[in-house]
Short mmCIF file of C-alpha atoms in Angstrom, two decimals:
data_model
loop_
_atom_site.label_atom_id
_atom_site.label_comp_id
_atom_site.label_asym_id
_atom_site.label_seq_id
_atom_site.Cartn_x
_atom_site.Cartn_y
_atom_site.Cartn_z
CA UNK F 1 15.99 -24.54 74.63
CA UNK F 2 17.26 -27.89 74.36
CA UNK F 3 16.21 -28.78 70.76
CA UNK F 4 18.66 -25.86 70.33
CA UNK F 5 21.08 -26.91 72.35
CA UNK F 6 20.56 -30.26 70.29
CA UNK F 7 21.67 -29.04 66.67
CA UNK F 8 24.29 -30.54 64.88
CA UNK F 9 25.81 -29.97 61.46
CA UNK F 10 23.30 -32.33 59.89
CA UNK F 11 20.39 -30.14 60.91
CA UNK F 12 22.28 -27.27 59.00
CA UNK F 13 22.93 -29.09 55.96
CA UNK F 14 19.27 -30.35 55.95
CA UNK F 15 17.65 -26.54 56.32
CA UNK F 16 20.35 -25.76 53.29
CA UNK F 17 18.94 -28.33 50.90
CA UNK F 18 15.40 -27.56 51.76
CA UNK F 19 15.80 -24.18 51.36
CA UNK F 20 18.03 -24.34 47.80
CA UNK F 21 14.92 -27.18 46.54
CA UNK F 22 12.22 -24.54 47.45
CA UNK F 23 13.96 -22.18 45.91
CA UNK F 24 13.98 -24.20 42.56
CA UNK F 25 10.23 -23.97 43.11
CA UNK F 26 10.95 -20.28 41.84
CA UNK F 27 11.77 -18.01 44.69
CA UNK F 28 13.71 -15.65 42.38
CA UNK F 29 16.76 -15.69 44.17
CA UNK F 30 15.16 -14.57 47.80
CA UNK F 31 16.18 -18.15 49.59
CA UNK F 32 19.51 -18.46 48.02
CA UNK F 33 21.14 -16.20 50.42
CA UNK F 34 19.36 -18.63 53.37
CA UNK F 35 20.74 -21.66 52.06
CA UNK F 36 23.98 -20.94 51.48
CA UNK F 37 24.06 -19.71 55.10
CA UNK F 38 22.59 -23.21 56.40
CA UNK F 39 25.14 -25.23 54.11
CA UNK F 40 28.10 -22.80 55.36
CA UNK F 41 26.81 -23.40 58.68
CA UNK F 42 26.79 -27.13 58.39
CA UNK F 43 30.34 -26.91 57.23
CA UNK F 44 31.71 -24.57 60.71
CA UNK F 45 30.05 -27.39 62.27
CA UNK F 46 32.09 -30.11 61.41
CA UNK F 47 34.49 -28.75 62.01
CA UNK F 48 33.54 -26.54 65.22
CA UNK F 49 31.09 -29.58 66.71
CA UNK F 50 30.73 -27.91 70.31
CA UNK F 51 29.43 -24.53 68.14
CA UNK F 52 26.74 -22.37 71.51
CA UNK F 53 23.30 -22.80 69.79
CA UNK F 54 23.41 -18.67 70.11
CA UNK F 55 26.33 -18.40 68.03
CA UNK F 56 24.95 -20.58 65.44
CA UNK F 57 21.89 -19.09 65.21
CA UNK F 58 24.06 -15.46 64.66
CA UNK F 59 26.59 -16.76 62.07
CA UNK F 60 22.98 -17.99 60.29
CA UNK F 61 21.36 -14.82 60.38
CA UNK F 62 24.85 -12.51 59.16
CA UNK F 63 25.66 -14.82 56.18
CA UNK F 64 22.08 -15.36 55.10
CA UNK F 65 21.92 -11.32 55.14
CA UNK F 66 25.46 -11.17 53.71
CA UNK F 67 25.35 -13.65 51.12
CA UNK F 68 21.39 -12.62 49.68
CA UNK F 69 22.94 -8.99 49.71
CA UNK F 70 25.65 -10.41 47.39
CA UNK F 71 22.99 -12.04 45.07
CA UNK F 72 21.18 -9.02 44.87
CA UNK F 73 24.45 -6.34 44.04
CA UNK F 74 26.24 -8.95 41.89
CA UNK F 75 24.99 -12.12 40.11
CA UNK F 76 20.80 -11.07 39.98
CA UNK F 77 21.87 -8.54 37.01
CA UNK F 78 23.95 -11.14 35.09
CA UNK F 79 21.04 -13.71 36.03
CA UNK F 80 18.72 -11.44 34.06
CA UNK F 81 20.57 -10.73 31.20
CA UNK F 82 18.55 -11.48 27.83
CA UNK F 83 19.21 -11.08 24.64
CA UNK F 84 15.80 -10.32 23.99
CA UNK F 85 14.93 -7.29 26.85
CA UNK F 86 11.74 -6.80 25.45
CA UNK F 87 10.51 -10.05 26.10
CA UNK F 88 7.94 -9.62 28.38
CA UNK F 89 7.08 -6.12 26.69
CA UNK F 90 3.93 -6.65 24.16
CA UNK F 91 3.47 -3.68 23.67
CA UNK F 92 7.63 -2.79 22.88
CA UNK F 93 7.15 -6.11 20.29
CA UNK F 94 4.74 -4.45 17.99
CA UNK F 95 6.37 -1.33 17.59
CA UNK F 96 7.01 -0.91 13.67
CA UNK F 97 4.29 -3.21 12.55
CA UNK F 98 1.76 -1.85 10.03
CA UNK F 99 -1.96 -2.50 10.11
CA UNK F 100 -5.23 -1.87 8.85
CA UNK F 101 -7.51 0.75 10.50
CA UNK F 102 -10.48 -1.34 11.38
CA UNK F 103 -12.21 2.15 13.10
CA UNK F 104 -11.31 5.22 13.10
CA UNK F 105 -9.05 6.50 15.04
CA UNK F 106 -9.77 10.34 16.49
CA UNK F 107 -6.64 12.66 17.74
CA UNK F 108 -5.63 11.95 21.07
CA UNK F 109 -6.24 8.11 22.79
CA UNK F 110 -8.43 5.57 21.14
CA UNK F 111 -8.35 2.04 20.57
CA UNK F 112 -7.51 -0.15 18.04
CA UNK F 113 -7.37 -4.06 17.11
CA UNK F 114 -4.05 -5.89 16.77
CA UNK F 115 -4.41 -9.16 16.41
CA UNK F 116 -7.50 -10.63 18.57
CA UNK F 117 -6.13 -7.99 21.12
CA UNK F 118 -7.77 -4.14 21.34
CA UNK F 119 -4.94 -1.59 22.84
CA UNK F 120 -4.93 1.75 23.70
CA UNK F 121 -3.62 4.05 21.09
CA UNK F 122 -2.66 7.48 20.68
CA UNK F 123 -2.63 9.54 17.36
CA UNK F 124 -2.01 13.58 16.96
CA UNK F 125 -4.03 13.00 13.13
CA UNK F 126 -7.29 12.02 12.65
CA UNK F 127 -6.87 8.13 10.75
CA UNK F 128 -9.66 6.92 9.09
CA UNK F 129 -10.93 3.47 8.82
CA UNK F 130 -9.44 1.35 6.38
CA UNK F 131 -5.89 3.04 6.64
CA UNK F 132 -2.54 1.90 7.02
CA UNK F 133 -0.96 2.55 10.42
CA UNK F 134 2.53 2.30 11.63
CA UNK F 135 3.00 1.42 15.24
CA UNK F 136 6.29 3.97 16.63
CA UNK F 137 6.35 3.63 19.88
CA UNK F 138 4.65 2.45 23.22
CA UNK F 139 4.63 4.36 26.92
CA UNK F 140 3.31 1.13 29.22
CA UNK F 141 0.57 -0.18 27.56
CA UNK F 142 -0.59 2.38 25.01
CA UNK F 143 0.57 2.34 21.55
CA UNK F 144 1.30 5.73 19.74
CA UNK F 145 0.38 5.03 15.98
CA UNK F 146 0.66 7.15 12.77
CA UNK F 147 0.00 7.09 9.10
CA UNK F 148 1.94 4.77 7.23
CA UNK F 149 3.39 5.13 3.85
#
């Protein structure tokens, strides 16, 4: 009880910066929310010194929840804007490219080589090997192929 009775707007700002540099360790915007609530707090406390540890400890709590609900309705969708949304889709990245038929490929879900990588694929002809195939689309991870002209 009396290291809380002991805080002071240094102690605040402190928790603030620790919290906004492990953040930059890649928190994805979780602590953000935390440490603008400790760096707000250090501010009332300059201002407020004689602030009831109880009281500080509330205001923390609301405008960490406050301001990391903020982050989440507001800035995390402009954050992850891209000009390039399939970025981390592979399999969305090879649809249209044409390739060679190493095996064949029976109706339904197979496999076949792209690359040094084998994916799932799915046909509704029979392809034999050695023919040109055009990738049209992917659902997840498996790529749905067809004869290419």
């Amino acid at each position: 009880m009396a290291v809380l009775e002991a805080l002071e707007a240094w102690h605040w700002l402190v928790l603030g910066l620790i919290l906004l540099g492990l953040e930059a360790l890649g928190a994805g915007g979780f602590l953000l929310g935390a440490a603008a609530a400790g760096i707000l707090l250090s501010l009332l406390m300059w201002i407020w010194p004689e602030m009831a540890w109880s009281l500080q400890l509330m205001v923390f709590a609301l405008s960490a929840v406050l301001f990391t609900v903020i982050y989440w309705r507001g800035f995390r969708r402009f954050n992850q804007a891209t000009e390039q949304p399939q970025l981390n889709d592979r399999a969305a990245q090879l649809v249209g490219r044409v390739l060679v038929l190493e095996h064949d490929l029976l109706p339904g879900e197979g496999k076949i080589q792209v690359g040094d990588t084998l994916w799932r694929a799915r046909t509704e002809q029979p392809l034999a090997a050695g023919s040109r195939v055009r990738i049209v689309a992917s659902d997840g991870m498996v790529l749905q192929v067809e004869a290419a002209q």
